[in-house]
Short mmCIF file of C-alpha atoms in Angstrom, two decimals:
data_model
loop_
_atom_site.label_atom_id
_atom_site.label_comp_id
_atom_site.label_asym_id
_atom_site.label_seq_id
_atom_site.Cartn_x
_atom_site.Cartn_y
_atom_site.Cartn_z
CA VAL M 1 0.00 0.00 0.00
CA SER M 2 1.01 3.60 -0.42
CA GLU M 3 2.93 5.36 2.34
CA PHE M 4 -0.08 7.69 2.61
CA ALA M 5 -2.61 4.86 3.13
CA GLU M 6 -4.96 5.04 6.11
CA GLU M 7 -6.56 2.20 8.07
CA ASN M 8 -10.08 3.51 7.40
CA ASP M 9 -9.49 3.49 3.64
CA LEU M 10 -8.37 -0.13 3.76
CA ARG M 11 -11.28 -1.10 6.00
CA GLU M 12 -13.70 0.43 3.49
CA ILE M 13 -12.19 -1.54 0.60
CA PHE M 14 -12.07 -4.87 2.44
CA GLU M 15 -15.46 -4.64 4.19
CA ARG M 16 -17.13 -5.00 0.79
CA HIS M 17 -16.31 -8.71 1.05
CA GLY M 18 -17.28 -9.51 4.65
CA ARG M 19 -17.03 -8.47 8.28
CA VAL M 20 -13.55 -7.14 9.02
CA THR M 21 -12.52 -7.60 12.65
CA ARG M 22 -9.10 -5.91 12.54
CA VAL M 23 -6.98 -3.72 10.30
CA PHE M 24 -3.28 -3.37 11.11
CA LEU M 25 -1.38 -0.94 8.92
CA ALA M 26 2.36 -1.15 9.58
CA LYS M 27 3.78 2.36 10.08
CA ASP M 28 7.25 3.81 10.44
CA ARG M 29 7.84 4.89 14.05
CA GLU M 30 9.64 8.09 13.09
CA THR M 31 7.56 9.38 10.18
CA GLY M 32 4.19 7.78 10.95
CA ARG M 33 3.85 6.84 7.28
CA ALA M 34 2.73 3.40 6.14
CA LYS M 35 5.55 0.92 5.48
CA GLY M 36 3.76 -0.57 2.48
CA PHE M 37 1.88 -3.51 3.97
CA ALA M 38 -1.12 -4.25 6.15
CA PHE M 39 -2.90 -7.18 7.77
CA ILE M 40 -6.68 -7.49 7.49
CA SER M 41 -8.58 -9.97 9.69
CA TYR M 42 -12.04 -11.30 8.90
CA ALA M 43 -14.62 -12.95 11.15
CA ASP M 44 -15.10 -15.67 8.50
CA ARG M 45 -12.30 -17.38 6.56
CA ALA M 46 -14.55 -17.74 3.48
CA ASP M 47 -14.92 -13.94 3.38
CA ALA M 48 -11.14 -13.59 3.62
CA ALA M 49 -10.66 -16.01 0.73
CA ARG M 50 -13.19 -14.09 -1.36
CA ALA M 51 -11.42 -10.80 -0.57
CA CYS M 52 -8.06 -12.30 -1.62
CA GLU M 53 -9.57 -13.35 -4.93
CA LYS M 54 -11.42 -10.09 -5.63
CA ILE M 55 -8.96 -7.49 -4.31
CA ASP M 56 -5.65 -9.00 -5.48
CA GLY M 57 -4.64 -6.79 -8.42
CA TYR M 58 -7.05 -3.99 -7.40
CA GLY M 59 -5.83 -0.46 -8.09
CA TYR M 60 -5.51 1.64 -4.95
CA GLY M 61 -4.08 5.12 -5.30
CA HIS M 62 -1.23 4.81 -7.79
CA LEU M 63 -0.46 1.20 -6.82
CA ILE M 64 -1.80 -2.29 -7.53
CA LEU M 65 -2.64 -4.23 -4.37
CA ARG M 66 -1.13 -7.67 -3.77
CA VAL M 67 -3.45 -9.64 -1.47
CA GLU M 68 -2.70 -13.07 0.00
CA PHE M 69 -3.06 -15.02 3.20
CA ALA M 70 -0.29 -14.31 5.71
CA LYS M 71 2.49 -16.87 5.85
CA ARG M 72 3.36 -18.55 9.14
CA ALA M 73 6.67 -17.47 10.63
CA THR M 74 9.32 -20.18 10.50
#
């Protein structure tokens, strides 16, 4: 996501596909600007899967969103 992205903007985009329970937008501690990624949590996994399918490749601002399920840390 853009460095100027806001949590509410992301919530609005992702809530079109189900009930969002959490939006975490990673931000730089010094500047307060977005680092370029976010985590979106849904109440229902099926809604999350649908959002991945529909929003991956979606244009947001001047960027194209890449949406996928988070990978487990190893």
